[in-house]
Coordinates of N, CA and C in Angstrom, one line a residue:
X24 N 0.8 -1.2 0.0 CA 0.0 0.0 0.0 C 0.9 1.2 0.0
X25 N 0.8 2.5 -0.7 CA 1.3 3.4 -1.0 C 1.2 4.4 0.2
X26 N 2.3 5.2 0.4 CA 1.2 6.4 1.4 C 0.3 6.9 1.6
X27 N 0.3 7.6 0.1 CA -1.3 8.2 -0.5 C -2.7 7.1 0.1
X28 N -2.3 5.9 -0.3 CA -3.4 4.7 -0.4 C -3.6 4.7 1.3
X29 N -2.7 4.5 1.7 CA -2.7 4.2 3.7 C -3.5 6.0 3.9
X30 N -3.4 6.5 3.4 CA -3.9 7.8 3.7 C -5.4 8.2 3.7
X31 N -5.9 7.5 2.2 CA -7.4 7.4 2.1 C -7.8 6.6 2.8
X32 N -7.0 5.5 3.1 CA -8.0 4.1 3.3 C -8.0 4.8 5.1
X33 N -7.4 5.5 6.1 CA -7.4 6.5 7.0 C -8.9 7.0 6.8
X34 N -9.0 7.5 5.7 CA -10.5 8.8 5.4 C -11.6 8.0 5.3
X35 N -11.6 6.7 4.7 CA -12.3 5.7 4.3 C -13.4 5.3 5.9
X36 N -12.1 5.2 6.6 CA -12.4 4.4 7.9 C -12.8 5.2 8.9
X37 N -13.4 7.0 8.4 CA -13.7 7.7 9.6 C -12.5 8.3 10.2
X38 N -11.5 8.0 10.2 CA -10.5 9.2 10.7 C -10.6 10.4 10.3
X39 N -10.2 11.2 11.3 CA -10.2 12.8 11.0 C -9.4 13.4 10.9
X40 N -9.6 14.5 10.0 CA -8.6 15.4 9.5 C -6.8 15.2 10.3
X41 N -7.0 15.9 11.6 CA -6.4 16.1 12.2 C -5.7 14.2 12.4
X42 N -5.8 13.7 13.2 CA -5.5 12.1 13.5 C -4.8 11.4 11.1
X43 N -5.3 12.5 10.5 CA -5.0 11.8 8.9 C -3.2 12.5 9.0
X44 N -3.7 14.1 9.8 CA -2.1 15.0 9.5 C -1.5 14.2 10.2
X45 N -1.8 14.0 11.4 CA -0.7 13.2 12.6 C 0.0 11.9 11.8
X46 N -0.7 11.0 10.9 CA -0.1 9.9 10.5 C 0.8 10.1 9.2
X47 N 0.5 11.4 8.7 CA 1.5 12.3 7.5 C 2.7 12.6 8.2
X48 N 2.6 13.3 9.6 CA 3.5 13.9 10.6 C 4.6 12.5 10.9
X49 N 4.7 11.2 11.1 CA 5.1 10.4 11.2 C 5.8 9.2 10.1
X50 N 5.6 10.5 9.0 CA 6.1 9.5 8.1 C 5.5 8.5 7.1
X51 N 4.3 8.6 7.2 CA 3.4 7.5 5.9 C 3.2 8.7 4.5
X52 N 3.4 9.9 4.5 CA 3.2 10.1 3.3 C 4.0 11.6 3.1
X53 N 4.5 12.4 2.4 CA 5.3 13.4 2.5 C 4.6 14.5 2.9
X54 N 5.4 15.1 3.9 CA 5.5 16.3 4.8 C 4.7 17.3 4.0
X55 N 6.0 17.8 3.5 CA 4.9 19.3 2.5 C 3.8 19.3 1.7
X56 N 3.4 18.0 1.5 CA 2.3 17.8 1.0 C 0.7 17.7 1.2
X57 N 0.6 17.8 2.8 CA -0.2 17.3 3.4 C -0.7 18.4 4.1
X58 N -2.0 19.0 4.0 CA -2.8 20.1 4.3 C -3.7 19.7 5.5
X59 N -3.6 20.6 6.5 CA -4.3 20.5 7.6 C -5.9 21.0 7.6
X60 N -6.1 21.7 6.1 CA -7.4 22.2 6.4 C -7.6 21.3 5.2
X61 N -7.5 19.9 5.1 CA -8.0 19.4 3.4 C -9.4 18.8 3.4
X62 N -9.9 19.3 4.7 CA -11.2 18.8 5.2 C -12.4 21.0 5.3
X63 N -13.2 20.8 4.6 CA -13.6 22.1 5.3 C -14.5 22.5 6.3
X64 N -15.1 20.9 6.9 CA -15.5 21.0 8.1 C -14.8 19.9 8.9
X65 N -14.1 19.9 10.0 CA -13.6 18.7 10.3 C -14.8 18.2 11.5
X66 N -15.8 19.1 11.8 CA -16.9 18.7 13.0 C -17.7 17.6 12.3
X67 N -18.3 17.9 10.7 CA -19.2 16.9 9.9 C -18.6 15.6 9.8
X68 N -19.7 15.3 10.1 CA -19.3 13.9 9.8 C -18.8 13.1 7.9
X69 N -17.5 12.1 8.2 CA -16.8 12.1 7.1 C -17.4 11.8 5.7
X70 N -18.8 11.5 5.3 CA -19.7 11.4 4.6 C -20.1 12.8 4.1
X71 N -20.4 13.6 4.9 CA -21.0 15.1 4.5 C -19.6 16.3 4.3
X72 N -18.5 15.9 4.4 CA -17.3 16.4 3.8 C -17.2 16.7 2.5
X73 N -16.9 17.9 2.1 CA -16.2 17.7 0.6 C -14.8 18.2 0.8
X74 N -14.3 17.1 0.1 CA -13.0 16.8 0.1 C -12.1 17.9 -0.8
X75 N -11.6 18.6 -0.4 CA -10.5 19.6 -1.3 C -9.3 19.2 -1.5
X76 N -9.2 19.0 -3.2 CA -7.8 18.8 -3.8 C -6.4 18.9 -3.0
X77 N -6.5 17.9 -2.7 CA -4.7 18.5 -2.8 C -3.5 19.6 -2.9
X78 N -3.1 20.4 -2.4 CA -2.5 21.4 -2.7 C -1.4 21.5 -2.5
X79 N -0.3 21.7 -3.3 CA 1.2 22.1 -3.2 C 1.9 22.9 -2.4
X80 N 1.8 23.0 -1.0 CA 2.6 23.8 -0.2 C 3.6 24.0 -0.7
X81 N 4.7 25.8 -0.2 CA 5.5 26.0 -0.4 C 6.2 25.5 0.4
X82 N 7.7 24.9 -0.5 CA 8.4 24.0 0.7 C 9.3 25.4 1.8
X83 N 9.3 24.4 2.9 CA 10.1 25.0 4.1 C 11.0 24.9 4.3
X84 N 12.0 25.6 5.1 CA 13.4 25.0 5.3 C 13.7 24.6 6.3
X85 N 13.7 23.4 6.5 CA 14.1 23.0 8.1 C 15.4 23.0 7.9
X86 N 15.8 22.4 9.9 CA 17.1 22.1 10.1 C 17.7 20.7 9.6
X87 N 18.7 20.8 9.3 CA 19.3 19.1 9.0 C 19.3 18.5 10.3
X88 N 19.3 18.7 11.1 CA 18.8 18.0 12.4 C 17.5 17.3 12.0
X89 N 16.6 18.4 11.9 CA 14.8 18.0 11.4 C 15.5 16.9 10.3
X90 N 15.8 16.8 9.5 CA 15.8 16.0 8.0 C 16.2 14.6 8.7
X91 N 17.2 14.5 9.4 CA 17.8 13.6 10.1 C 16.8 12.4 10.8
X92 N 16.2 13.3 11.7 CA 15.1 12.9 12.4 C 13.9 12.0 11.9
X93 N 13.6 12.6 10.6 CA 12.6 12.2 9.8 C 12.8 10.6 8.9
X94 N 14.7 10.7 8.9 CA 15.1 9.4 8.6 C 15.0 8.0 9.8
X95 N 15.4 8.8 10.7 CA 15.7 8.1 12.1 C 14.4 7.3 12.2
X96 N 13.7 8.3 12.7 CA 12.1 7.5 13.2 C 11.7 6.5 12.5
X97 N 12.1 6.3 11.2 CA 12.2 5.2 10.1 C 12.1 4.0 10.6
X98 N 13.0 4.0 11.4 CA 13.7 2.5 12.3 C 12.6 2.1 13.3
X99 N 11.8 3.4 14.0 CA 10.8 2.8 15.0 C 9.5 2.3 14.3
X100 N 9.2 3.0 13.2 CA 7.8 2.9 12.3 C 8.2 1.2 11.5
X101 N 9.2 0.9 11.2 CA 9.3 0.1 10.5 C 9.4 -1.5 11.6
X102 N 9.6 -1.0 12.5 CA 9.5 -2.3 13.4 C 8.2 -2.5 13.9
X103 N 7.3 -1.6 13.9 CA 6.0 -1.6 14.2 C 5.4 -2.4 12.9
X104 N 5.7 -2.2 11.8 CA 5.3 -2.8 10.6 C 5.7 -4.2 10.8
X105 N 6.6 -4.2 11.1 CA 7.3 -5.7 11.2 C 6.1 -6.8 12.1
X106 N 6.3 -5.6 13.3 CA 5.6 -6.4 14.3 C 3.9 -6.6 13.9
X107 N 3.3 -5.9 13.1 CA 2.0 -6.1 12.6 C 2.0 -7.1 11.2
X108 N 3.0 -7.5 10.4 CA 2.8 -8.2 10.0 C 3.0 -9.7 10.5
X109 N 4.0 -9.7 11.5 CA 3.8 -11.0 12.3 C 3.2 -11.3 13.3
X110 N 1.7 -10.3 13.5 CA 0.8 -10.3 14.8 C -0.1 -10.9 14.2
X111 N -0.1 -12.6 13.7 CA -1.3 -13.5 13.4 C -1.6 -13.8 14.7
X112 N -2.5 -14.9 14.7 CA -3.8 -15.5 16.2 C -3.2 -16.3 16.2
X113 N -2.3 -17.0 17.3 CA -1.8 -16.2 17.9 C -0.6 -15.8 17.7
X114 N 0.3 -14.8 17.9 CA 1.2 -14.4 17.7 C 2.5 -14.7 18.2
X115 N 3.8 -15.3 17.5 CA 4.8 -15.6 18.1 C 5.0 -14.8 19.5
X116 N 5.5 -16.2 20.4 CA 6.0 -15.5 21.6 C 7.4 -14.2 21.2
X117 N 8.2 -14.3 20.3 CA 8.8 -13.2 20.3 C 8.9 -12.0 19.8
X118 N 7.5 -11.7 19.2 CA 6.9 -10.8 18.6 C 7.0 -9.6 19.6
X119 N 6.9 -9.7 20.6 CA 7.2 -8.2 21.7 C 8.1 -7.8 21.6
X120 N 9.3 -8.4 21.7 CA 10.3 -7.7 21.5 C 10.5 -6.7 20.6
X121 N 9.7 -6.5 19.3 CA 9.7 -5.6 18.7 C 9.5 -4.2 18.8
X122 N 8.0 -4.6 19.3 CA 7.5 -3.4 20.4 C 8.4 -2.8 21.2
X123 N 9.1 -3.4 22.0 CA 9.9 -2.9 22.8 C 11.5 -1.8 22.1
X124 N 11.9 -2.9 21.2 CA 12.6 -2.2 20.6 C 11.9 -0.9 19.4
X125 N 11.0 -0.9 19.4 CA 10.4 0.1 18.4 C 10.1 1.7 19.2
X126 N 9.9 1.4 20.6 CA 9.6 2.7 21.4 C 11.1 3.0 21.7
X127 N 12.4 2.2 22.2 CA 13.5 2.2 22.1 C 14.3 3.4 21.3
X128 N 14.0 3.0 19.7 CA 14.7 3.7 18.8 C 13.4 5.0 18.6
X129 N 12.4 4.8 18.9 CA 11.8 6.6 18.7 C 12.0 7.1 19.8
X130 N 12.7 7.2 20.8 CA 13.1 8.1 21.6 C 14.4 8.0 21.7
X131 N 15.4 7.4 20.7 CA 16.2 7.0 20.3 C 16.3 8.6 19.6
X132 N 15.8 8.4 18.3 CA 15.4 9.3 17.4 C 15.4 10.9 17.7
X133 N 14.5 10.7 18.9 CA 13.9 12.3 19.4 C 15.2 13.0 20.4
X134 N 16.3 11.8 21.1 CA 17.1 12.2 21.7 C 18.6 12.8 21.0
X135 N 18.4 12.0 19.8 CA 19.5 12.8 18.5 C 19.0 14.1 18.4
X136 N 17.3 14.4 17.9 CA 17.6 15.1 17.1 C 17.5 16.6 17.9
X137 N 17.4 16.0 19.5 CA 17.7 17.6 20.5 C 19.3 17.8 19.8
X138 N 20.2 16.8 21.0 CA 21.1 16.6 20.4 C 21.8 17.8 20.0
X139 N 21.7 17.2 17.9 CA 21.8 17.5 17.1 C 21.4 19.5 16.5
X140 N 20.2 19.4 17.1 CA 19.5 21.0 16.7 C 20.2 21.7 17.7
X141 N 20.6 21.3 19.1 CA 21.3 22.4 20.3 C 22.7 22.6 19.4
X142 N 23.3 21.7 18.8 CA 24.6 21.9 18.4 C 24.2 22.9 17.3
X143 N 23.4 22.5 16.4 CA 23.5 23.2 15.1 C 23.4 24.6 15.4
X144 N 22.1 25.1 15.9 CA 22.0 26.5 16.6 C 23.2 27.3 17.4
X145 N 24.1 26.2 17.9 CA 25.2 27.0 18.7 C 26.4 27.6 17.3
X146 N 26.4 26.3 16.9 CA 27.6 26.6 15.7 C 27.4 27.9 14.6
X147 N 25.4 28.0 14.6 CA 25.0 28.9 13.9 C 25.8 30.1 14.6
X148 N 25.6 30.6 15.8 CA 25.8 31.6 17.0 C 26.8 32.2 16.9
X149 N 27.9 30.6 16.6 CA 29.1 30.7 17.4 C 30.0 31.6 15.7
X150 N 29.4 31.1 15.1 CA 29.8 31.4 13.5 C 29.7 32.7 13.2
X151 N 28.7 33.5 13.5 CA 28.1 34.6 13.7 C 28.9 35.5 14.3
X152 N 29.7 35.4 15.2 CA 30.3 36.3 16.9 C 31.8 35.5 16.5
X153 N 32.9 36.6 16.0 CA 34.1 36.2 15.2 C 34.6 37.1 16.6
X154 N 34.3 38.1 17.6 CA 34.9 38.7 18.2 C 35.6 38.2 19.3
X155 N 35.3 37.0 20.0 CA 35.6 36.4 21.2 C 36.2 34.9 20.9
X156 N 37.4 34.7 20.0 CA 37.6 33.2 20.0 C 37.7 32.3 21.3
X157 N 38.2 32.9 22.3 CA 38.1 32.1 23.6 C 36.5 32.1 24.0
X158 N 35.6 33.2 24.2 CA 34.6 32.7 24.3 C 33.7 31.5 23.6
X159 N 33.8 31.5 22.3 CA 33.3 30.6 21.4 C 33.8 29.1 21.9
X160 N 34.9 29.2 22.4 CA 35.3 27.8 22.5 C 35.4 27.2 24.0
X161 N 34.7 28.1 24.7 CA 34.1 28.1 26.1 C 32.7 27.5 25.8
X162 N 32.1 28.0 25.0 CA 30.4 27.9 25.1 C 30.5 26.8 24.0
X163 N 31.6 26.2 23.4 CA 31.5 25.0 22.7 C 31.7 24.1 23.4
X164 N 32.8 24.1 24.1 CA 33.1 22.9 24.9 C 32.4 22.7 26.5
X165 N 31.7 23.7 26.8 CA 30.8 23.5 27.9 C 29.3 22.6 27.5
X166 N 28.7 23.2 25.8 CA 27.5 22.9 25.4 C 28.3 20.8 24.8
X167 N 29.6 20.8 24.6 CA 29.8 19.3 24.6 C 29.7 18.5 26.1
X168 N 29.7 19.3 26.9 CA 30.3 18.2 28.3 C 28.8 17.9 28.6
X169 N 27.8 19.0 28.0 CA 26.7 18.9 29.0 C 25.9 17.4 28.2
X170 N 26.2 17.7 26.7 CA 25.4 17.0 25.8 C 25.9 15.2 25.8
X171 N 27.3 15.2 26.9 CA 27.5 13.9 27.1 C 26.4 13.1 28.5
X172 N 26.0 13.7 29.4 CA 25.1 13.6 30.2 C 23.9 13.7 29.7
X173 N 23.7 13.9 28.5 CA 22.3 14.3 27.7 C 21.8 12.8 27.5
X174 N 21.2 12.1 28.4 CA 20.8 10.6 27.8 C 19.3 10.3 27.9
X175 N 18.4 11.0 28.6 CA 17.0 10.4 28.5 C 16.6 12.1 28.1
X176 N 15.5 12.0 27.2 CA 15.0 13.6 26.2 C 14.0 13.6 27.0
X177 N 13.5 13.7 28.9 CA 12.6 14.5 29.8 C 12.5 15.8 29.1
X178 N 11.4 16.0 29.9 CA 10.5 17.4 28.8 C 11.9 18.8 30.1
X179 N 12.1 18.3 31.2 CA 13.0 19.0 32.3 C 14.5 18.9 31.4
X180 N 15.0 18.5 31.1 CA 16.5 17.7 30.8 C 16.3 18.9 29.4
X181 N 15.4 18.6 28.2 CA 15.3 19.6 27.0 C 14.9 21.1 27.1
X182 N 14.0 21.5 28.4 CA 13.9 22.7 28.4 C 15.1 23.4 29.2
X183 N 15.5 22.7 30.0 CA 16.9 23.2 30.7 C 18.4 23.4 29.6
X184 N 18.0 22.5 29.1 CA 19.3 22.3 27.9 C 19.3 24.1 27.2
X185 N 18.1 24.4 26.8 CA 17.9 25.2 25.6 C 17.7 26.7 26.8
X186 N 17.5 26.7 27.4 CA 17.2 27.7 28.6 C 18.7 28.2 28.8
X187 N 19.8 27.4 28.7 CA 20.8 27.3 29.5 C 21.9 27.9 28.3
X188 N 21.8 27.7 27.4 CA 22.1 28.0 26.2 C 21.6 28.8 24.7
X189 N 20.3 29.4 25.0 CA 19.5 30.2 24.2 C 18.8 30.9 25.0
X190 N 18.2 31.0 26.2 CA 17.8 32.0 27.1 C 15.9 31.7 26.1
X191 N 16.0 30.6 26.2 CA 14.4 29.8 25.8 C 13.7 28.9 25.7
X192 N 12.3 28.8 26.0 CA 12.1 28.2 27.2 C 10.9 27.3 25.9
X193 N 11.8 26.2 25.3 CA 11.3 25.6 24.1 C 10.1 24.7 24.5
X194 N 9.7 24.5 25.2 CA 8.9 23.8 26.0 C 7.4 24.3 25.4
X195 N 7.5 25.9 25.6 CA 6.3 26.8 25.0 C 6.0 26.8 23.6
X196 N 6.5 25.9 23.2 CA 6.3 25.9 21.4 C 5.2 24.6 21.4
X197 N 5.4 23.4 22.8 CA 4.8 22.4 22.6 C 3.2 22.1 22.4
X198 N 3.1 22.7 20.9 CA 1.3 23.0 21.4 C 0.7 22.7 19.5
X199 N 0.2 21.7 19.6 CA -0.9 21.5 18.3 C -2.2 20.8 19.0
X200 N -2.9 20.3 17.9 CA -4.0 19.4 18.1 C -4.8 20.0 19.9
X201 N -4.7 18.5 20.1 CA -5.3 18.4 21.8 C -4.1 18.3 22.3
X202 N -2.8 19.2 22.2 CA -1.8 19.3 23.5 C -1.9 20.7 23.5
X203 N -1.5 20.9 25.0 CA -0.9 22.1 25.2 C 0.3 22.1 25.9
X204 N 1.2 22.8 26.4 CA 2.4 23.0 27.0 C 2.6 21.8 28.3
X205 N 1.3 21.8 29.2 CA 1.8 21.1 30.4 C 1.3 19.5 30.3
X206 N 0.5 19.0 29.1 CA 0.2 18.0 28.7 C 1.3 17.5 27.7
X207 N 1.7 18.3 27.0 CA 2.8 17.7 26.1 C 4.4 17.0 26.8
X208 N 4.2 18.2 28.1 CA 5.8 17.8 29.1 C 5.0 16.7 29.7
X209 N 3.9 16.5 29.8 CA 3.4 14.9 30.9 C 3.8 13.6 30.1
X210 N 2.8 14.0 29.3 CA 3.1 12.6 27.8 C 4.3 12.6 27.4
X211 N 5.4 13.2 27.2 CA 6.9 13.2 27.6 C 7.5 12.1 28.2
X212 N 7.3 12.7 29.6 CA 7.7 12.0 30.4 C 7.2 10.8 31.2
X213 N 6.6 10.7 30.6 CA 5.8 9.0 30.3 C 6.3 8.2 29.5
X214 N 6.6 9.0 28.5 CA 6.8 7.9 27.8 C 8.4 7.8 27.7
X215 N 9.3 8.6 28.4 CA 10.6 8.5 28.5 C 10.8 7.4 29.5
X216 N 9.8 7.6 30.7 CA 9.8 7.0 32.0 C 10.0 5.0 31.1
X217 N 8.9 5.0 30.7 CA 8.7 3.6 29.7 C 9.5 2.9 29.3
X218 N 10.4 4.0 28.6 CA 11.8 3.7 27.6 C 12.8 3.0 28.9
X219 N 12.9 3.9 29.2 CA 14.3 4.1 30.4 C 13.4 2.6 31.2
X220 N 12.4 2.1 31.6 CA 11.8 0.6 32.6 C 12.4 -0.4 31.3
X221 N 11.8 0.0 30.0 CA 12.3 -1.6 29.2 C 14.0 -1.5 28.9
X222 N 14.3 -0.1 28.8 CA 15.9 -0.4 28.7 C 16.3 -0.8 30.0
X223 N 16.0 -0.9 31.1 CA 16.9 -1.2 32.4 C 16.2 -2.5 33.2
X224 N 15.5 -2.3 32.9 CA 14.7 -3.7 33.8 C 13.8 -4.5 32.5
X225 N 14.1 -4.4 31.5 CA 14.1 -5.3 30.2 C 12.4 -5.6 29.6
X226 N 11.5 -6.1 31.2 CA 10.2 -5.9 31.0 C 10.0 -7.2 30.4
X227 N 11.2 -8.4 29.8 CA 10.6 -9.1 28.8 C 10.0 -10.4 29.5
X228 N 8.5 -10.6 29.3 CA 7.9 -11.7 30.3 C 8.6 -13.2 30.3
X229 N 8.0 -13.3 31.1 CA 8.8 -14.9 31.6 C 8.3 -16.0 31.6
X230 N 8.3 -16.7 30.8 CA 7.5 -18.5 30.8 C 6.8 -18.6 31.5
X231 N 5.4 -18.9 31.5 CA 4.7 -19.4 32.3 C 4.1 -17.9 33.6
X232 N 4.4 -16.7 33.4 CA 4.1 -15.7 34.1 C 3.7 -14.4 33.4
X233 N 2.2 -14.9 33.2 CA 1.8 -13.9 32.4 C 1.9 -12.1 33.4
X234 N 2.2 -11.4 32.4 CA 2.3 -9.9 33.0 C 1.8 -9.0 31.9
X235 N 1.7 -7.8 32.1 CA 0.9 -6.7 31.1 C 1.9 -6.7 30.1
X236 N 1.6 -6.5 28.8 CA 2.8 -5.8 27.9 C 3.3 -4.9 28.5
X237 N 4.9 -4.6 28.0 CA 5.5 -3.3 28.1 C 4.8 -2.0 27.4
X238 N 4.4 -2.4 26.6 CA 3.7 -1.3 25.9 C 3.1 -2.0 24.7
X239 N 1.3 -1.9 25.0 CA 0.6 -2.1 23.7 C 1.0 -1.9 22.0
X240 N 0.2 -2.3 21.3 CA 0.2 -2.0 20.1 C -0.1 -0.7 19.5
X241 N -1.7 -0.6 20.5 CA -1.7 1.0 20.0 C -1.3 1.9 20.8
X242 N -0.6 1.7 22.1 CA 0.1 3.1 22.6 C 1.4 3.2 21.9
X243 N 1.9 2.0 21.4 CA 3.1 2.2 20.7 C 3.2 3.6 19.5
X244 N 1.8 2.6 18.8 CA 1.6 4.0 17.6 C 1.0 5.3 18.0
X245 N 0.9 5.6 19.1 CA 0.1 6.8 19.8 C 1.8 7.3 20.0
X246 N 2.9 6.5 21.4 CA 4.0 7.5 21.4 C 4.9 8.0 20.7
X247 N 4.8 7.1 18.9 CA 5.5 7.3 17.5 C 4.9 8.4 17.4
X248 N 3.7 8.7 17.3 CA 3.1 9.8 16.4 C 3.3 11.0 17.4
X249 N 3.1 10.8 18.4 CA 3.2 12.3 19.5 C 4.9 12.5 19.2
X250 N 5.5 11.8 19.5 CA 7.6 12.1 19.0 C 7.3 12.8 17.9
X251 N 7.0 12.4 17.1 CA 6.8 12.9 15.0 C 6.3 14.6 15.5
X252 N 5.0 14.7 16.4 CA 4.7 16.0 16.4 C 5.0 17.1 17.6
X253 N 5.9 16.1 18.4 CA 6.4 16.7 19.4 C 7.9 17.7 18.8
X254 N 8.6 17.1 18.2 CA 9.9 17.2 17.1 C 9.0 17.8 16.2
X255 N 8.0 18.2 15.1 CA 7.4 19.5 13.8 C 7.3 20.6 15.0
X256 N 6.5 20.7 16.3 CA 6.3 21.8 17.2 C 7.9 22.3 17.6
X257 N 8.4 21.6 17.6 CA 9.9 21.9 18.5 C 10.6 22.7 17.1
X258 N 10.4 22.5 16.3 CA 11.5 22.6 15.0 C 10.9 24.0 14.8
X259 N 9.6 24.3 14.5 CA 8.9 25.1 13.8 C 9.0 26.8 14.9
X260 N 8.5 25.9 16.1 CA 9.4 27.0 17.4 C 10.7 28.1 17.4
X261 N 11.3 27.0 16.9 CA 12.7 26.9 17.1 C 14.0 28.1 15.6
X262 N 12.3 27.4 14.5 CA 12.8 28.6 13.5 C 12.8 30.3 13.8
X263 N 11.8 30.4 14.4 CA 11.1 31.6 14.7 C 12.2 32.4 15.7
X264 N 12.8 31.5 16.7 CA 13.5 31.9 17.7 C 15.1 31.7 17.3
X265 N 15.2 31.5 17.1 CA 16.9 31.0 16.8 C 17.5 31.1 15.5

């Protein structure tokens, strides 16, 4: 199935507007392409819609960080796929693992691409300000020592990073759909909390002792697509300010 095709058969099935952009936002079909108002009522129900063409957005310029990112998450969406095509009745015992490893690499993903966008922005700065060579190489090698301690992407850990180093408080940009600022740092740190239990305490069940998944099928695809739009809000912020 095509993106496009995964995209209708989305419209087909009653999804909305918004929940169609989020699964664009993650990678099933190209970014610039994909219109948030392609619905012109998104309250009617999807029968009494008319559907508007397609339109060619002007492309935008992200960061190569952003570009990066968009490759990265690759690895978590595609293990999900994996894992849905070997989720027959009943489903190999080692089918979880995937899952596990799939939430793994998308905060995998989202922790590059702070990362990556804190450096880029500095080097932008640092490129800019030719008057201070010792300073430059102060605020380089401080923003390296910190970024070695940079290992789980808390919504606390990313707004201190950028606070600490741009005098802003990126956190405030976290806002589409049904999030806003102090729902977006919760669901965060939820789902970091998650990562950080199956990376350390592994989670993987044990013969004969049934226990809850580590994480469902559909929260999986719920904390891929919040990363995907957690990372467009952070980036888009980030243009404006930096």
């Amino acid at each position: 199935m095509s993106d496009w095709d995964f995209l209708y058969e989305m419209n087909a099935r009653g999804c909305s507007a918004a929940e169609i952009s989020d699964a664009a936002a993650c990678g099933y079909a190209p970014w610039d392409l994909i219109d948030e108002d392609e619905y012109e009522d998104a309250d009617e129900p999807i029968s009494q819609q008319k559907k508007k063409p397609i339109k060619q957005k002007q492309p935008e310029i992200y960061s190569q960080s952003f570009n990066t990112f968009k490759y990265s998450i690759q690895d978590a969406t595609e293990l999900l796929d994996h894992f849905d095509s070997i989720n027959s009745n009943p489903p190999p015992s080692n089918a979880e693992i995937l899952k596990r490893a799939s939430l793994i690499m998308a905060l995998a993903a989202l922790e590059t691409y702070i990362e990556d966008r804190v450096t880029e922005a500095a080097n932008k700065i640092s490129s800019s300000n030719n008057k201070n060579s010792k300073l430059q190489i102060f605020f380089t090698k401080s923003l390296q020592n910190d970024l070695k301690t940079f290992h789980t992407p808390s919504a606390d850990r990313i707004k201190s990073l950028f606070e600490k180093y741009f005098d802003i408080d990126v956190t405030s940009g976290w806002v589409w759909n049904h999030f806003d600022q102090n729902k977006a740092k919760s669901e965060l740190n939820k789902i970091a909390k998650k990562r950080g239990d199956i990376a350390h305490r592994s989670l993987r069940p044990q013969p004969g002792q049934p226990m809850p998944h580590a994480v469902t099928r559909d929260e999986l695809a719920k904390h891929i697509r919040f990363i995907c739009n957690l990372v467009n809000a952070t980036e888009k912020f980030l243009s404006d300010k930096l």
